[in-house]
Short mmCIF file of C-alpha atoms and ligand atoms in Angstrom, two decimals:
data_model
loop_
_atom_site.label_atom_id
_atom_site.label_comp_id
_atom_site.label_asym_id
_atom_site.label_seq_id
_atom_site.Cartn_x
_atom_site.Cartn_y
_atom_site.Cartn_z
CA MET A 1 32.70 -2.22 -4.85
CA ALA A 2 31.20 -1.66 -8.30
CA ASP A 3 27.44 -1.82 -8.69
CA LEU A 4 25.98 -5.17 -9.69
CA ASP A 5 23.83 -5.15 -12.83
CA THR A 6 20.29 -6.51 -12.90
CA THR A 7 21.27 -9.95 -14.20
CA ALA A 8 23.91 -10.36 -11.50
CA LEU A 9 21.50 -9.17 -8.80
CA LEU A 10 18.69 -11.48 -9.91
CA GLY A 11 21.12 -14.41 -9.99
CA ALA A 12 22.72 -13.70 -6.63
CA LEU A 13 19.39 -13.04 -4.88
CA GLU A 14 17.49 -15.90 -6.51
CA PRO A 15 18.09 -18.31 -3.58
CA VAL A 16 16.71 -15.63 -1.24
CA ALA A 17 13.63 -15.23 -3.44
CA GLU A 18 13.13 -19.00 -3.46
CA GLU A 19 13.52 -19.33 0.30
CA ASN A 20 11.10 -16.46 0.88
CA LEU A 21 8.58 -17.76 -1.66
CA ASP A 22 8.56 -21.09 0.25
CA ARG A 23 8.21 -19.30 3.57
CA HIS A 24 5.40 -17.20 2.15
CA LEU A 25 3.50 -20.21 0.77
CA LYS A 26 3.66 -21.87 4.19
CA ALA A 27 2.59 -18.73 6.05
CA ALA A 28 -0.19 -17.58 3.70
CA GLN A 29 -3.70 -18.78 4.56
CA ASP A 30 -6.22 -19.29 1.80
CA TRP A 31 -9.25 -17.10 2.18
CA MET A 32 -12.38 -16.50 0.15
CA PRO A 33 -13.20 -12.91 -0.80
CA HIS A 34 -16.95 -13.70 -1.10
CA GLU A 35 -17.06 -14.64 2.58
CA TYR A 36 -16.44 -11.04 3.61
CA VAL A 37 -19.41 -9.55 1.76
CA PRO A 38 -22.92 -9.17 3.27
CA TRP A 39 -24.73 -10.33 0.13
CA SER A 40 -28.17 -10.24 1.83
CA LEU A 41 -27.97 -6.42 1.77
CA GLY A 42 -27.62 -6.32 -2.03
CA ARG A 43 -30.40 -5.24 -4.38
CA ASP A 44 -30.89 -4.21 -8.00
CA PHE A 45 -29.97 -0.79 -9.29
CA LYS A 46 -32.20 1.36 -11.49
CA GLU A 47 -31.51 -0.35 -14.83
CA LEU A 48 -33.01 -3.60 -13.51
CA GLY A 49 -36.04 -1.91 -12.00
CA GLY A 50 -34.47 -1.28 -8.60
CA GLU A 51 -33.65 1.83 -6.67
CA PRO A 52 -30.95 4.16 -8.03
CA TRP A 53 -27.96 4.83 -5.81
CA SER A 54 -28.12 7.71 -3.38
CA VAL A 55 -25.81 8.69 -0.60
CA GLU A 56 -28.12 8.19 2.40
CA GLN A 57 -28.36 4.44 1.58
CA SER A 58 -24.87 3.95 3.04
CA GLN A 59 -24.30 3.40 6.75
CA LEU A 60 -20.71 4.58 6.43
CA SER A 61 -19.43 8.06 7.21
CA PRO A 62 -18.24 10.19 4.24
CA ILE A 63 -14.57 9.79 5.18
CA ALA A 64 -14.90 6.03 5.62
CA ARG A 65 -16.43 5.87 2.14
CA THR A 66 -13.65 8.00 0.68
CA ALA A 67 -10.96 5.83 2.31
CA LEU A 68 -12.57 2.61 1.08
CA GLU A 69 -12.85 4.05 -2.42
CA VAL A 70 -9.21 5.19 -2.46
CA ASN A 71 -8.08 1.78 -1.22
CA LEU A 72 -10.23 0.03 -3.83
CA LEU A 73 -9.04 2.18 -6.75
CA THR A 74 -5.46 1.62 -5.62
CA GLU A 75 -6.02 -2.15 -5.66
CA ASP A 76 -7.88 -1.92 -8.99
CA ASN A 77 -4.72 -0.81 -10.74
CA LEU A 78 -3.15 -4.25 -10.31
CA PRO A 79 -2.45 -4.80 -14.04
CA SER A 80 -0.04 -1.85 -13.92
CA TYR A 81 1.69 -3.14 -10.79
CA HIS A 82 1.93 -6.60 -12.31
CA ARG A 83 3.66 -5.08 -15.33
CA GLU A 84 6.13 -3.25 -13.06
CA ILE A 85 6.97 -6.28 -10.93
CA GLU A 86 7.26 -8.59 -13.93
CA ARG A 87 9.55 -6.12 -15.69
CA ALA A 88 11.80 -6.02 -12.64
CA PHE A 89 11.76 -9.71 -11.63
CA GLY A 90 11.13 -11.47 -14.96
CA ARG A 91 9.21 -14.69 -15.58
CA ASP A 92 11.81 -17.29 -14.65
CA SER A 93 12.65 -19.23 -11.51
CA ALA A 94 11.36 -18.29 -8.07
CA TRP A 95 11.15 -14.65 -9.22
CA GLY A 96 8.56 -15.48 -11.88
CA GLU A 97 6.68 -17.76 -9.52
CA TRP A 98 6.50 -14.99 -6.94
CA VAL A 99 5.21 -12.51 -9.54
CA ASN A 100 2.27 -14.79 -10.37
CA ARG A 101 1.49 -15.77 -6.78
CA TRP A 102 1.65 -12.17 -5.58
CA THR A 103 -0.58 -11.00 -8.45
CA ALA A 104 -3.15 -13.73 -7.72
CA GLU A 105 -3.28 -12.74 -4.05
CA GLU A 106 -3.56 -9.04 -4.83
CA GLY A 107 -6.53 -9.75 -7.12
CA ARG A 108 -8.69 -10.70 -4.15
CA HIS A 109 -8.26 -7.31 -2.53
CA ALA A 110 -10.20 -5.34 -5.12
CA PHE A 111 -12.81 -8.11 -5.51
CA CYS A 112 -13.94 -8.11 -1.91
CA ILE A 113 -13.78 -4.33 -1.39
CA ARG A 114 -15.75 -3.68 -4.60
CA ASP A 115 -18.40 -6.29 -3.73
CA TYR A 116 -18.69 -4.93 -0.21
CA LEU A 117 -19.12 -1.33 -1.42
CA LEU A 118 -21.68 -2.26 -4.07
CA VAL A 119 -23.95 -4.41 -1.89
CA THR A 120 -23.84 -1.94 1.00
CA ARG A 121 -24.26 1.01 -1.42
CA GLY A 122 -21.17 2.61 0.08
CA VAL A 123 -20.15 4.23 -3.18
CA ASP A 124 -21.78 5.81 -6.24
CA PRO A 125 -21.31 2.94 -8.71
CA ASP A 126 -21.22 5.20 -11.79
CA GLU A 127 -18.65 7.50 -10.23
CA LEU A 128 -16.58 4.54 -9.05
CA GLU A 129 -16.53 3.03 -12.53
CA GLN A 130 -15.52 6.35 -14.09
CA ALA A 131 -12.73 6.76 -11.54
CA ARG A 132 -11.54 3.19 -12.16
CA MET A 133 -11.43 3.83 -15.92
CA ASP A 134 -9.47 7.06 -15.40
CA THR A 135 -7.06 5.45 -12.95
CA MET A 136 -6.34 2.42 -15.10
CA GLN A 137 -5.96 4.43 -18.27
CA THR A 138 -3.43 6.68 -16.54
CA GLY A 139 -1.73 3.50 -15.31
CA TYR A 140 1.09 3.23 -12.83
CA ASP A 141 4.52 3.70 -14.34
CA SER A 142 7.75 4.06 -12.40
CA GLY A 143 9.81 4.41 -15.57
CA ASP A 144 12.77 2.07 -15.69
CA LYS A 145 13.26 1.92 -11.97
CA PRO A 146 16.26 -0.33 -11.15
CA LEU A 147 15.63 -3.65 -9.40
CA LEU A 148 16.82 -2.60 -5.94
CA ASN A 149 14.72 0.56 -6.09
CA VAL A 150 11.68 -1.54 -6.97
CA CYS A 151 12.36 -3.83 -4.00
CA ALA A 152 12.83 -0.91 -1.60
CA TYR A 153 9.73 0.88 -2.91
CA VAL A 154 7.43 -2.14 -2.62
CA SER A 155 8.66 -2.84 0.91
CA PHE A 156 7.48 0.64 1.97
CA GLN A 157 4.38 0.50 -0.22
CA GLU A 158 3.14 -2.89 1.04
CA LEU A 159 3.57 -1.75 4.62
CA ALA A 160 1.83 1.55 3.80
CA THR A 161 -1.16 -0.25 2.23
CA ARG A 162 -1.27 -2.64 5.17
CA VAL A 163 -1.60 0.28 7.58
CA SER A 164 -4.04 2.15 5.33
CA HIS A 165 -6.35 -0.88 5.03
CA ARG A 166 -6.18 -1.65 8.73
CA ASN A 167 -6.85 1.94 9.79
CA THR A 168 -9.64 2.30 7.25
CA GLY A 169 -11.25 -0.84 8.69
CA ARG A 170 -11.13 0.58 12.20
CA TYR A 171 -12.44 3.91 11.02
CA THR A 172 -15.54 2.40 9.35
CA ASP A 173 -16.83 1.36 12.76
CA GLU A 174 -18.59 -1.46 10.92
CA PRO A 175 -17.64 -5.03 11.93
CA ILE A 176 -17.86 -6.65 8.48
CA ALA A 177 -15.75 -3.97 6.77
CA GLU A 178 -13.28 -4.12 9.63
CA LYS A 179 -12.97 -7.89 9.38
CA MET A 180 -12.51 -7.72 5.60
CA LEU A 181 -9.84 -5.01 5.73
CA THR A 182 -8.00 -6.75 8.57
CA ARG A 183 -7.85 -9.81 6.31
CA VAL A 184 -6.53 -7.78 3.38
CA ALA A 185 -3.99 -6.06 5.65
CA LYS A 186 -2.61 -9.48 6.68
CA ASP A 187 -1.84 -10.23 3.03
CA GLU A 188 -0.08 -6.90 2.62
CA ASN A 189 2.02 -7.67 5.66
CA LEU A 190 3.21 -10.98 4.22
CA HIS A 191 4.01 -9.26 0.91
CA MET A 192 6.01 -6.64 2.77
CA ILE A 193 8.02 -9.35 4.54
CA PHE A 194 8.97 -10.96 1.20
CA TYR A 195 10.28 -7.69 -0.24
CA ARG A 196 11.86 -6.60 3.04
CA ASN A 197 13.88 -9.82 3.18
CA ILE A 198 15.08 -9.34 -0.39
CA VAL A 199 16.30 -5.83 0.51
CA GLN A 200 17.94 -7.22 3.66
CA ALA A 201 19.89 -9.75 1.58
CA ALA A 202 20.77 -7.05 -0.97
CA LEU A 203 22.23 -4.90 1.83
CA GLU A 204 24.62 -7.73 2.64
CA LEU A 205 25.41 -8.42 -1.02
CA THR A 206 25.95 -4.86 -2.22
CA PRO A 207 25.54 -2.45 0.71
CA SER A 208 26.24 0.93 -0.90
CA GLN A 209 24.16 0.24 -4.00
CA THR A 210 21.24 -0.90 -1.83
CA MET A 211 21.61 2.06 0.54
CA ARG A 212 21.32 4.44 -2.42
CA ALA A 213 18.17 2.65 -3.60
CA ILE A 214 16.57 2.86 -0.13
CA THR A 215 17.41 6.55 0.17
CA ASP A 216 15.93 7.35 -3.26
CA GLU A 217 12.70 5.58 -2.39
CA VAL A 218 12.28 7.29 0.99
CA VAL A 219 12.98 10.72 -0.51
CA ASP A 220 10.62 10.28 -3.47
CA PHE A 221 7.94 8.13 -1.83
CA GLN A 222 4.44 8.47 -3.24
CA MET A 223 1.48 6.23 -2.58
CA PRO A 224 0.61 4.00 -5.55
CA GLY A 225 -2.86 5.57 -5.58
CA ALA A 226 -1.48 9.06 -6.23
CA ILE A 227 -2.87 8.94 -9.80
CA ILE A 228 -6.49 8.43 -8.64
CA PRO A 229 -8.73 11.38 -9.66
CA GLY A 230 -8.94 13.83 -6.73
CA PHE A 231 -6.27 11.92 -4.77
CA GLY A 232 -4.77 15.05 -3.18
CA ARG A 233 -8.08 16.11 -1.64
CA LYS A 234 -8.97 12.56 -0.60
CA ALA A 235 -5.54 11.96 0.93
CA VAL A 236 -5.96 15.15 3.00
CA GLN A 237 -9.31 13.90 4.32
CA MET A 238 -7.72 10.57 5.24
CA ALA A 239 -4.83 12.37 6.93
CA MET A 240 -7.16 14.63 8.91
CA ALA A 241 -9.03 11.53 10.07
CA GLY A 242 -5.76 9.85 11.14
CA ILE A 243 -6.18 6.98 8.67
CA TYR A 244 -2.91 7.75 6.89
CA ASP A 245 -0.86 10.82 7.70
CA LEU A 246 2.78 11.91 7.82
CA ARG A 247 3.15 10.86 11.46
CA ILE A 248 1.97 7.35 10.60
CA HIS A 249 4.20 7.32 7.51
CA HIS A 250 7.25 8.23 9.58
CA ASP A 251 6.52 6.17 12.72
CA ASP A 252 4.85 3.05 11.31
CA ILE A 253 6.32 2.68 7.85
CA VAL A 254 9.66 4.41 7.26
CA GLN A 255 11.37 4.06 10.64
CA PRO A 256 10.42 0.44 11.39
CA LEU A 257 11.76 -0.74 8.02
CA LEU A 258 14.97 1.28 8.29
CA ARG A 259 15.53 -0.09 11.80
CA GLN A 260 14.78 -3.64 10.69
CA TRP A 261 17.34 -3.31 7.88
CA GLY A 262 19.87 -1.90 10.34
CA VAL A 263 20.74 0.95 7.98
CA TRP A 264 22.06 3.22 10.76
CA GLU A 265 24.59 0.63 11.97
CA LEU A 266 25.46 -0.77 8.56
CA GLU A 267 29.18 -1.18 7.93
CA GLY A 268 31.17 -1.41 4.74
CA LEU A 269 29.66 1.55 2.89
CA ASP A 270 31.79 3.39 0.35
CA ALA A 271 31.77 7.21 0.05
CA GLU A 272 28.64 7.22 -2.11
CA GLY A 273 26.88 4.87 0.29
CA GLU A 274 27.80 7.07 3.26
CA ALA A 275 26.54 10.14 1.39
CA ALA A 276 23.27 8.32 0.68
CA ARG A 277 22.89 7.41 4.36
CA ASP A 278 23.46 11.08 5.32
CA ARG A 279 20.82 12.13 2.81
CA LEU A 280 18.48 9.48 4.22
CA SER A 281 19.03 10.74 7.75
CA ASP A 282 18.23 14.32 6.65
CA ALA A 283 15.12 13.17 4.78
CA VAL A 284 13.80 11.18 7.73
CA GLY A 285 14.48 14.12 10.07
CA ALA A 286 12.62 16.49 7.74
CA LEU A 287 9.71 14.04 7.49
CA ASP A 288 9.55 13.82 11.29
CA ALA A 289 9.47 17.63 11.62
CA GLU A 290 6.81 17.93 8.93
CA ALA A 291 4.74 15.24 10.66
CA THR A 292 4.94 17.16 13.95
CA ARG A 293 3.77 20.37 12.25
CA PHE A 294 0.91 18.50 10.59
CA VAL A 295 -0.30 16.96 13.86
CA GLU A 296 -0.09 20.35 15.62
CA LYS A 297 -2.18 21.99 12.90
CA ARG A 298 -4.71 19.16 13.04
CA GLU A 299 -5.03 19.55 16.81
CA GLU A 300 -5.41 23.32 16.53
CA ARG A 301 -8.16 22.85 13.97
CA ALA A 302 -9.95 20.28 16.14
CA ALA A 303 -9.73 22.60 19.17
CA LYS A 304 -11.14 25.52 17.17
CA LEU A 305 -13.99 23.36 15.90
CA ALA A 306 -14.78 22.13 19.41
CA ALA A 307 -14.74 25.71 20.75
CA ARG A 308 -17.13 26.82 18.02
CA GLN A 309 -19.50 23.94 18.79
CA ASN A 310 -19.49 24.78 22.50
CA ALA A 311 -20.04 28.50 21.89
FE1 LIG B 1 -3.36 -5.27 -2.06
FE1 LIG B 2 0.23 -6.44 -1.29
#
């Protein structure tokens, strides 16, 4: 079967978008970002006669602060993501309605995390602002990624941010931060379900074309926050802490979605679709092996550290 162009795909999948927008609106609970912020802890900074920021004012561990900052800067870049999603889905029909609803929901994520970090002094506010400016000026740009690739990517990405928020919350060991990030993670999960269901319908509509899109996005996957200044170093810290690492990426993001879509049992693929599935299988196998090596190294390092402390 020949590939469907964007107009044909948007038309054929529009009823699925509408059905899933309705389902989403019924499932989504309204929540207030200000209710997750301990305002009583807030106080003026230096310019208003208060105390300047310094690191010991925060109750959080350095890695918890880094993870919260990475998650916040990722969420801060929403205007770029809005541009990407709007370019792919357009402004009409259920697609356009979803774009606006999704953007409005995403907006809350940065608001509550920023407010939380500022009142608890969990982040250097000057450094945070500089990093936000850098991140947003770099912007997020996937090029002219085709519609099905966008849908596959955001399915993985929403699930990845869900897990990253949830694990960051646990790692803070601070009940308010944990409650806030659990709330944010619930939103990401509902977003993931919307995009996952679109991909599911696309697999039925145009299986080989969709399989190629899924394969491309697994092979090339990068977190949306990859453009944050110092992301590589910060991502390593988060991986070492078990907040987001290759094992989690393989076990909790990639495999569950591929299983849910039934890609391994999918019938009706043409030669290109079969080749894409083979490439996907190789990529997932390589990711699994790399994850195993990473966890082994991390354990070796932890054992060495423990031995040194006991010596
Ligand atoms: Fe978000
Ligand atoms: Fe989301």
